[in-house]
C-alpha cells in the first residue's frame, strides 16, 4: 500500500496514478482508473437522457391557447382536437460545454505530461490513496480513451452540424456538407452514448476494459507493433 504521508502533490500523483514518470512504457494505477470511470459516468448518463428526449421526444409544444374539439374521431375512435403548437427548439450550450470537458478529460489522460491538468485524475487518485495500486500499461487505456474521444466528437458534430459543415467546406473550398440540415442520423449519437455508458460501467463496476481487449486483439493481429505486458496476454475471460 502506497504511503503518501509527507509527500508533495506531484509525488503523490506519481505514486498513485503513474508507477513512475521515468518509465519508458508508462504504467497507471488501474484502481484509480476505475474510480475515475465511475466519476465520469455522470456525463454519458446526462447525455443519454438529453439525446433520448431529442430523438424520441415530441418535436412540438402545444401552447394551450387554442384547443378546440373538432367533434370527429380517428380510426381508433380517439377524439380529434385542433390545437395551436410551436416547433421545439433546443439550446445545447450546457451539453456542448459538458462534451468539451469530457473530451478534454479523455485527451488529458493519454499523456504523462497532460494528466496533471485533469481534475478527475486528481480526485480519483485521492480516493484511491488507501488502496493497493494495480499497475497496468497506459497504451491500452490510451486506445480505449481514443475511442471515447471519437464518440464525444461525433456527439459534438450532432449538436452543431452547421458549424462543422462550414469548417469542412472552408477547408475543402466546396460544399462538401450541407449547412442547413442535420446530415447525421438522429439515432447515431444516442447509440454511441449508450455504448460509451456501457464501456464505462464495465470499467468502473467490473474492472473490465473492453477497449483494452480490442487493443490487445489488434496487437495480436499485428496492427500495433508496440506490444505491452497486458497485450501479450489476450484473455476475454475474467478481468485481468
PDB file of C-alpha atoms in Angstrom:
ATOM      1  CA  UNK A   1       0.000   0.000   0.000  1.00  0.00           C
ATOM      2  CA  UNK A   2       1.367   3.347  -1.008  1.00  0.00           C
ATOM      3  CA  UNK A   3       2.361   5.651   1.814  1.00  0.00           C
ATOM      4  CA  UNK A   4       1.621   9.239   0.844  1.00  0.00           C
ATOM      5  CA  UNK A   5       2.417  10.866   4.201  1.00  0.00           C
ATOM      6  CA  UNK A   6       4.716  13.837   3.810  1.00  0.00           C
ATOM      7  CA  UNK A   7       4.759  13.771   0.016  1.00  0.00           C
ATOM      8  CA  UNK A   8       4.189  16.689  -2.293  1.00  0.00           C
ATOM      9  CA  UNK A   9       1.130  16.695  -4.544  1.00  0.00           C
ATOM     10  CA  UNK A  10       3.244  15.893  -7.605  1.00  0.00           C
ATOM     11  CA  UNK A  11       4.945  12.940  -5.926  1.00  0.00           C
ATOM     12  CA  UNK A  12       1.616  11.649  -4.638  1.00  0.00           C
ATOM     13  CA  UNK A  13       0.163  11.710  -8.136  1.00  0.00           C
ATOM     14  CA  UNK A  14       3.262   9.965  -9.469  1.00  0.00           C
ATOM     15  CA  UNK A  15       2.845   7.136  -6.972  1.00  0.00           C
ATOM     16  CA  UNK A  16      -0.942   6.855  -7.122  1.00  0.00           C
ATOM     17  CA  UNK A  17      -1.650   7.393 -10.841  1.00  0.00           C
ATOM     18  CA  UNK A  18       1.705   6.657 -12.533  1.00  0.00           C
ATOM     19  CA  UNK A  19       4.088   3.972 -11.371  1.00  0.00           C
ATOM     20  CA  UNK A  20       6.954   6.239 -12.320  1.00  0.00           C
ATOM     21  CA  UNK A  21       7.314   9.232 -14.565  1.00  0.00           C
ATOM     22  CA  UNK A  22      10.614   7.761 -15.784  1.00  0.00           C
ATOM     23  CA  UNK A  23       9.085   4.540 -17.186  1.00  0.00           C
ATOM     24  CA  UNK A  24       9.743   4.101 -20.901  1.00  0.00           C
ATOM     25  CA  UNK A  25       6.383   2.294 -21.056  1.00  0.00           C
ATOM     26  CA  UNK A  26       4.082   4.270 -18.735  1.00  0.00           C
ATOM     27  CA  UNK A  27       2.045   2.303 -16.208  1.00  0.00           C
ATOM     28  CA  UNK A  28      -1.031   3.693 -14.447  1.00  0.00           C
ATOM     29  CA  UNK A  29      -2.926   2.649 -11.354  1.00  0.00           C
ATOM     30  CA  UNK A  30      -5.957   0.664 -12.513  1.00  0.00           C
ATOM     31  CA  UNK A  31      -7.674   1.204  -9.168  1.00  0.00           C
ATOM     32  CA  UNK A  32      -7.652   4.965  -9.713  1.00  0.00           C
ATOM     33  CA  UNK A  33      -8.684   4.493 -13.350  1.00  0.00           C
ATOM     34  CA  UNK A  34     -11.781   2.564 -12.254  1.00  0.00           C
ATOM     35  CA  UNK A  35     -12.691   5.274  -9.752  1.00  0.00           C
ATOM     36  CA  UNK A  36     -12.258   7.914 -12.443  1.00  0.00           C
ATOM     37  CA  UNK A  37     -14.526   5.943 -14.804  1.00  0.00           C
ATOM     38  CA  UNK A  38     -17.183   5.894 -12.080  1.00  0.00           C
ATOM     39  CA  UNK A  39     -16.943   9.672 -11.691  1.00  0.00           C
ATOM     40  CA  UNK A  40     -17.108  10.237 -15.440  1.00  0.00           C
ATOM     41  CA  UNK A  41     -20.222   8.036 -15.702  1.00  0.00           C
ATOM     42  CA  UNK A  42     -22.292  11.093 -14.812  1.00  0.00           C
ATOM     43  CA  UNK A  43     -21.594  12.649 -18.228  1.00  0.00           C
ATOM     44  CA  UNK A  44     -22.889   9.848 -20.530  1.00  0.00           C
ATOM     45  CA  UNK A  45     -25.889   9.349 -18.204  1.00  0.00           C
ATOM     46  CA  UNK A  46     -26.839  13.026 -18.605  1.00  0.00           C
ATOM     47  CA  UNK A  47     -26.203  12.925 -22.349  1.00  0.00           C
ATOM     48  CA  UNK A  48     -28.254   9.724 -22.729  1.00  0.00           C
ATOM     49  CA  UNK A  49     -31.322  11.406 -21.231  1.00  0.00           C
ATOM     50  CA  UNK A  50     -30.741  14.512 -23.371  1.00  0.00           C
ATOM     51  CA  UNK A  51     -30.410  12.568 -26.620  1.00  0.00           C
ATOM     52  CA  UNK A  52     -33.349  10.309 -25.765  1.00  0.00           C
ATOM     53  CA  UNK A  53     -35.543  13.399 -25.431  1.00  0.00           C
ATOM     54  CA  UNK A  54     -34.192  14.814 -28.703  1.00  0.00           C
ATOM     55  CA  UNK A  55     -34.632  11.620 -30.724  1.00  0.00           C
ATOM     56  CA  UNK A  56     -37.867  10.247 -29.259  1.00  0.00           C
ATOM     57  CA  UNK A  57     -39.440  13.317 -27.625  1.00  0.00           C
ATOM     58  CA  UNK A  58     -42.151  15.382 -29.251  1.00  0.00           C
ATOM     59  CA  UNK A  59     -40.973  17.954 -31.767  1.00  0.00           C
ATOM     60  CA  UNK A  60     -43.949  20.174 -30.997  1.00  0.00           C
ATOM     61  CA  UNK A  61     -45.149  22.102 -27.945  1.00  0.00           C
ATOM     62  CA  UNK A  62     -48.863  22.711 -27.558  1.00  0.00           C
ATOM     63  CA  UNK A  63     -49.295  26.284 -26.292  1.00  0.00           C
ATOM     64  CA  UNK A  64     -52.700  25.613 -24.768  1.00  0.00           C
ATOM     65  CA  UNK A  65     -54.144  28.881 -26.041  1.00  0.00           C
ATOM     66  CA  UNK A  66     -56.131  27.279 -28.857  1.00  0.00           C
ATOM     67  CA  UNK A  67     -57.555  23.813 -28.202  1.00  0.00           C
ATOM     68  CA  UNK A  68     -60.837  23.054 -29.957  1.00  0.00           C
ATOM     69  CA  UNK A  69     -62.851  19.886 -30.219  1.00  0.00           C
ATOM     70  CA  UNK A  70     -63.474  19.018 -33.866  1.00  0.00           C
ATOM     71  CA  UNK A  71     -66.266  16.591 -32.909  1.00  0.00           C
ATOM     72  CA  UNK A  72     -64.569  13.994 -35.090  1.00  0.00           C
ATOM     73  CA  UNK A  73     -62.888  10.678 -34.335  1.00  0.00           C
ATOM     74  CA  UNK A  74     -59.870   8.959 -35.846  1.00  0.00           C
ATOM     75  CA  UNK A  75     -59.768   5.312 -36.891  1.00  0.00           C
ATOM     76  CA  UNK A  76     -59.089   4.289 -33.278  1.00  0.00           C
ATOM     77  CA  UNK A  77     -62.120   6.218 -32.037  1.00  0.00           C
ATOM     78  CA  UNK A  78     -59.987   8.885 -30.396  1.00  0.00           C
ATOM     79  CA  UNK A  79     -61.306  12.428 -30.292  1.00  0.00           C
ATOM     80  CA  UNK A  80     -59.568  14.806 -32.683  1.00  0.00           C
ATOM     81  CA  UNK A  81     -58.672  18.282 -31.456  1.00  0.00           C
ATOM     82  CA  UNK A  82     -57.400  21.334 -33.282  1.00  0.00           C
ATOM     83  CA  UNK A  83     -54.553  22.914 -31.362  1.00  0.00           C
ATOM     84  CA  UNK A  84     -52.023  25.724 -31.606  1.00  0.00           C
ATOM     85  CA  UNK A  85     -48.471  24.392 -31.374  1.00  0.00           C
ATOM     86  CA  UNK A  86     -44.908  25.593 -31.901  1.00  0.00           C
ATOM     87  CA  UNK A  87     -41.918  23.583 -33.037  1.00  0.00           C
ATOM     88  CA  UNK A  88     -39.437  22.766 -30.285  1.00  0.00           C
ATOM     89  CA  UNK A  89     -36.040  24.419 -30.338  1.00  0.00           C
ATOM     90  CA  UNK A  90     -33.052  23.225 -28.362  1.00  0.00           C
ATOM     91  CA  UNK A  91     -30.264  25.101 -26.654  1.00  0.00           C
ATOM     92  CA  UNK A  92     -27.228  22.842 -26.468  1.00  0.00           C
ATOM     93  CA  UNK A  93     -24.981  25.217 -24.526  1.00  0.00           C
ATOM     94  CA  UNK A  94     -24.755  23.072 -21.390  1.00  0.00           C
ATOM     95  CA  UNK A  95     -24.388  19.864 -23.385  1.00  0.00           C
ATOM     96  CA  UNK A  96     -21.689  21.400 -25.584  1.00  0.00           C
ATOM     97  CA  UNK A  97     -19.538  22.593 -22.683  1.00  0.00           C
ATOM     98  CA  UNK A  98     -20.013  19.254 -20.922  1.00  0.00           C
ATOM     99  CA  UNK A  99     -18.893  17.368 -24.023  1.00  0.00           C
ATOM    100  CA  UNK A 100     -15.867  19.620 -24.467  1.00  0.00           C
ATOM    101  CA  UNK A 101     -14.935  18.961 -20.842  1.00  0.00           C
ATOM    102  CA  UNK A 102     -15.334  15.202 -21.356  1.00  0.00           C
ATOM    103  CA  UNK A 103     -13.179  15.432 -24.497  1.00  0.00           C
ATOM    104  CA  UNK A 104     -10.539  17.303 -22.510  1.00  0.00           C
ATOM    105  CA  UNK A 105     -10.600  14.588 -19.840  1.00  0.00           C
ATOM    106  CA  UNK A 106     -10.176  11.828 -22.423  1.00  0.00           C
ATOM    107  CA  UNK A 107      -7.238  13.585 -24.085  1.00  0.00           C
ATOM    108  CA  UNK A 108      -5.559  14.710 -20.850  1.00  0.00           C
ATOM    109  CA  UNK A 109      -5.331  11.181 -19.506  1.00  0.00           C
ATOM    110  CA  UNK A 110      -3.424   9.943 -22.553  1.00  0.00           C
ATOM    111  CA  UNK A 111      -0.124  11.568 -21.640  1.00  0.00           C
ATOM    112  CA  UNK A 112       2.052  11.730 -18.551  1.00  0.00           C
ATOM    113  CA  UNK A 113       2.608  15.433 -19.211  1.00  0.00           C
ATOM    114  CA  UNK A 114      -1.065  16.385 -19.513  1.00  0.00           C
ATOM    115  CA  UNK A 115      -2.568  14.093 -16.870  1.00  0.00           C
ATOM    116  CA  UNK A 116      -1.794  16.673 -14.184  1.00  0.00           C
ATOM    117  CA  UNK A 117      -4.356  19.007 -15.794  1.00  0.00           C
ATOM    118  CA  UNK A 118      -7.275  16.635 -15.184  1.00  0.00           C
ATOM    119  CA  UNK A 119      -9.421  17.325 -12.095  1.00  0.00           C
ATOM    120  CA  UNK A 120     -10.899  13.812 -12.189  1.00  0.00           C
ATOM    121  CA  UNK A 121      -7.421  12.251 -12.124  1.00  0.00           C
ATOM    122  CA  UNK A 122      -6.543  14.228  -9.014  1.00  0.00           C
ATOM    123  CA  UNK A 123      -9.848  13.299  -7.385  1.00  0.00           C
ATOM    124  CA  UNK A 124      -9.592   9.607  -8.274  1.00  0.00           C
ATOM    125  CA  UNK A 125      -6.002   9.351  -7.042  1.00  0.00           C
ATOM    126  CA  UNK A 126      -7.042  10.979  -3.765  1.00  0.00           C
ATOM    127  CA  UNK A 127      -9.878   8.479  -3.344  1.00  0.00           C
ATOM    128  CA  UNK A 128      -7.528   5.595  -4.202  1.00  0.00           C
ATOM    129  CA  UNK A 129      -4.808   6.667  -1.777  1.00  0.00           C
ATOM    130  CA  UNK A 130      -5.561   3.887   0.764  1.00  0.00           C
ATOM    131  CA  UNK A 131      -5.952   1.105  -1.798  1.00  0.00           C
ATOM    132  CA  UNK A 132      -3.112  -1.021  -3.112  1.00  0.00           C
ATOM    133  CA  UNK A 133      -2.104   0.213  -6.605  1.00  0.00           C
ATOM    134  CA  UNK A 134      -2.711  -2.167  -9.508  1.00  0.00           C
ATOM    135  CA  UNK A 135      -0.332  -1.186 -12.302  1.00  0.00           C
ATOM    136  CA  UNK A 136      -1.473  -1.579 -15.913  1.00  0.00           C
ATOM    137  CA  UNK A 137       0.154  -0.316 -19.147  1.00  0.00           C
ATOM    138  CA  UNK A 138      -1.057   3.076 -20.355  1.00  0.00           C
ATOM    139  CA  UNK A 139      -1.146   2.093 -24.058  1.00  0.00           C
ATOM    140  CA  UNK A 140      -4.379   0.008 -23.965  1.00  0.00           C
ATOM    141  CA  UNK A 141      -6.099   2.641 -21.820  1.00  0.00           C
ATOM    142  CA  UNK A 142      -4.974   5.323 -24.248  1.00  0.00           C
ATOM    143  CA  UNK A 143      -6.564   3.357 -27.097  1.00  0.00           C
ATOM    144  CA  UNK A 144      -9.812   2.969 -25.131  1.00  0.00           C
ATOM    145  CA  UNK A 145      -9.887   6.702 -24.355  1.00  0.00           C
ATOM    146  CA  UNK A 146      -9.300   7.441 -28.044  1.00  0.00           C
ATOM    147  CA  UNK A 147     -12.486   5.521 -28.822  1.00  0.00           C
ATOM    148  CA  UNK A 148     -14.288   7.579 -26.182  1.00  0.00           C
ATOM    149  CA  UNK A 149     -12.909  10.834 -27.592  1.00  0.00           C
ATOM    150  CA  UNK A 150     -14.105   9.843 -31.076  1.00  0.00           C
ATOM    151  CA  UNK A 151     -17.634   9.212 -29.777  1.00  0.00           C
ATOM    152  CA  UNK A 152     -17.651  12.558 -27.997  1.00  0.00           C
ATOM    153  CA  UNK A 153     -16.526  14.296 -31.187  1.00  0.00           C
ATOM    154  CA  UNK A 154     -19.412  12.773 -33.145  1.00  0.00           C
ATOM    155  CA  UNK A 155     -21.862  13.986 -30.489  1.00  0.00           C
ATOM    156  CA  UNK A 156     -20.419  17.499 -30.803  1.00  0.00           C
ATOM    157  CA  UNK A 157     -20.932  17.369 -34.563  1.00  0.00           C
ATOM    158  CA  UNK A 158     -24.520  16.197 -33.990  1.00  0.00           C
ATOM    159  CA  UNK A 159     -25.250  19.191 -31.761  1.00  0.00           C
ATOM    160  CA  UNK A 160     -23.576  21.687 -34.128  1.00  0.00           C
ATOM    161  CA  UNK A 161     -23.770  20.258 -37.680  1.00  0.00           C
ATOM    162  CA  UNK A 162     -23.845  23.680 -39.345  1.00  0.00           C
ATOM    163  CA  UNK A 163     -20.596  24.829 -37.714  1.00  0.00           C
ATOM    164  CA  UNK A 164     -18.795  21.591 -38.516  1.00  0.00           C
ATOM    165  CA  UNK A 165     -20.098  21.674 -42.095  1.00  0.00           C
ATOM    166  CA  UNK A 166     -18.950  25.277 -42.509  1.00  0.00           C
ATOM    167  CA  UNK A 167     -15.458  24.354 -41.283  1.00  0.00           C
ATOM    168  CA  UNK A 168     -15.223  21.341 -43.621  1.00  0.00           C
ATOM    169  CA  UNK A 169     -16.497  23.348 -46.581  1.00  0.00           C
ATOM    170  CA  UNK A 170     -13.956  26.089 -45.847  1.00  0.00           C
ATOM    171  CA  UNK A 171     -11.084  23.594 -45.742  1.00  0.00           C
ATOM    172  CA  UNK A 172     -12.072  21.865 -48.987  1.00  0.00           C
ATOM    173  CA  UNK A 173     -13.252  25.095 -50.675  1.00  0.00           C
ATOM    174  CA  UNK A 174     -16.505  23.408 -51.758  1.00  0.00           C
ATOM    175  CA  UNK A 175     -19.925  22.477 -50.411  1.00  0.00           C
ATOM    176  CA  UNK A 176     -18.989  19.037 -49.130  1.00  0.00           C
ATOM    177  CA  UNK A 177     -21.617  19.081 -46.372  1.00  0.00           C
ATOM    178  CA  UNK A 178     -24.956  20.916 -46.182  1.00  0.00           C
ATOM    179  CA  UNK A 179     -25.102  23.801 -43.721  1.00  0.00           C
ATOM    180  CA  UNK A 180     -28.887  23.999 -43.383  1.00  0.00           C
ATOM    181  CA  UNK A 181     -29.812  20.461 -42.313  1.00  0.00           C
ATOM    182  CA  UNK A 182     -28.831  17.648 -39.968  1.00  0.00           C
ATOM    183  CA  UNK A 183     -26.763  15.180 -42.000  1.00  0.00           C
ATOM    184  CA  UNK A 184     -26.134  12.720 -39.154  1.00  0.00           C
ATOM    185  CA  UNK A 185     -28.687  10.034 -38.390  1.00  0.00           C
ATOM    186  CA  UNK A 186     -30.700  11.022 -35.306  1.00  0.00           C
ATOM    187  CA  UNK A 187     -30.153   7.623 -33.691  1.00  0.00           C
ATOM    188  CA  UNK A 188     -26.357   7.591 -34.144  1.00  0.00           C
ATOM    189  CA  UNK A 189     -25.263   9.716 -31.149  1.00  0.00           C
ATOM    190  CA  UNK A 190     -27.834   8.055 -28.901  1.00  0.00           C
ATOM    191  CA  UNK A 191     -26.450   4.615 -29.731  1.00  0.00           C
ATOM    192  CA  UNK A 192     -22.876   5.803 -29.173  1.00  0.00           C
ATOM    193  CA  UNK A 193     -23.754   7.382 -25.830  1.00  0.00           C
ATOM    194  CA  UNK A 194     -25.240   4.102 -24.620  1.00  0.00           C
ATOM    195  CA  UNK A 195     -22.190   2.216 -25.916  1.00  0.00           C
ATOM    196  CA  UNK A 196     -19.912   4.677 -24.105  1.00  0.00           C
ATOM    197  CA  UNK A 197     -22.036   4.310 -20.964  1.00  0.00           C
ATOM    198  CA  UNK A 198     -21.712   0.529 -21.186  1.00  0.00           C
ATOM    199  CA  UNK A 199     -17.929   0.725 -21.652  1.00  0.00           C
ATOM    200  CA  UNK A 200     -17.523   2.998 -18.638  1.00  0.00           C
ATOM    201  CA  UNK A 201     -19.862   0.905 -16.490  1.00  0.00           C
ATOM    202  CA  UNK A 202     -17.841  -2.234 -17.265  1.00  0.00           C
ATOM    203  CA  UNK A 203     -14.653  -0.365 -16.349  1.00  0.00           C
ATOM    204  CA  UNK A 204     -15.968   1.201 -13.144  1.00  0.00           C
ATOM    205  CA  UNK A 205     -18.052  -1.659 -11.748  1.00  0.00           C
ATOM    206  CA  UNK A 206     -16.489  -4.829 -13.130  1.00  0.00           C
ATOM    207  CA  UNK A 207     -12.956  -3.617 -13.833  1.00  0.00           C
ATOM    208  CA  UNK A 208     -13.264  -4.875 -17.419  1.00  0.00           C
ATOM    209  CA  UNK A 209     -11.817  -2.571 -20.077  1.00  0.00           C
ATOM    210  CA  UNK A 210     -13.378  -3.610 -23.373  1.00  0.00           C
ATOM    211  CA  UNK A 211     -11.318  -1.047 -25.274  1.00  0.00           C
ATOM    212  CA  UNK A 212      -8.183  -2.628 -23.791  1.00  0.00           C
ATOM    213  CA  UNK A 213      -9.300  -6.027 -25.058  1.00  0.00           C
ATOM    214  CA  UNK A 214      -9.780  -4.610 -28.550  1.00  0.00           C
ATOM    215  CA  UNK A 215      -6.298  -3.100 -28.308  1.00  0.00           C
ATOM    216  CA  UNK A 216      -4.897  -6.492 -27.281  1.00  0.00           C
ATOM    217  CA  UNK A 217      -6.629  -8.152 -30.215  1.00  0.00           C
ATOM    218  CA  UNK A 218      -5.166  -5.600 -32.632  1.00  0.00           C
ATOM    219  CA  UNK A 219      -1.711  -6.283 -31.184  1.00  0.00           C
ATOM    220  CA  UNK A 220      -2.211  -9.990 -31.837  1.00  0.00           C
ATOM    221  CA  UNK A 221      -3.263  -9.193 -35.403  1.00  0.00           C
ATOM    222  CA  UNK A 222      -0.148  -7.079 -35.909  1.00  0.00           C
ATOM    223  CA  UNK A 223      -1.957  -3.737 -36.293  1.00  0.00           C
ATOM    224  CA  UNK A 224       0.004  -2.307 -33.341  1.00  0.00           C
ATOM    225  CA  UNK A 225       3.692  -3.127 -33.201  1.00  0.00           C
ATOM    226  CA  UNK A 226       4.488  -1.799 -29.725  1.00  0.00           C
ATOM    227  CA  UNK A 227       3.483  -4.735 -27.593  1.00  0.00           C
ATOM    228  CA  UNK A 228       2.874  -4.283 -23.900  1.00  0.00           C
ATOM    229  CA  UNK A 229       2.785  -6.648 -20.977  1.00  0.00           C
ATOM    230  CA  UNK A 230      -1.016  -6.874 -20.915  1.00  0.00           C
ATOM    231  CA  UNK A 231      -1.321  -7.070 -24.727  1.00  0.00           C
ATOM    232  CA  UNK A 232       0.640 -10.303 -24.782  1.00  0.00           C
ATOM    233  CA  UNK A 233      -1.967 -11.951 -22.566  1.00  0.00           C
ATOM    234  CA  UNK A 234      -5.179 -11.755 -24.599  1.00  0.00           C
ATOM    235  CA  UNK A 235      -7.991 -13.117 -22.468  1.00  0.00           C
ATOM    236  CA  UNK A 236     -11.696 -12.476 -22.944  1.00  0.00           C
ATOM    237  CA  UNK A 237     -12.487 -14.246 -19.686  1.00  0.00           C
ATOM    238  CA  UNK A 238     -12.461 -12.644 -16.231  1.00  0.00           C
ATOM    239  CA  UNK A 239     -10.910  -9.157 -15.954  1.00  0.00           C
ATOM    240  CA  UNK A 240      -7.183  -9.162 -15.552  1.00  0.00           C
TER     241      UNK A 240
END
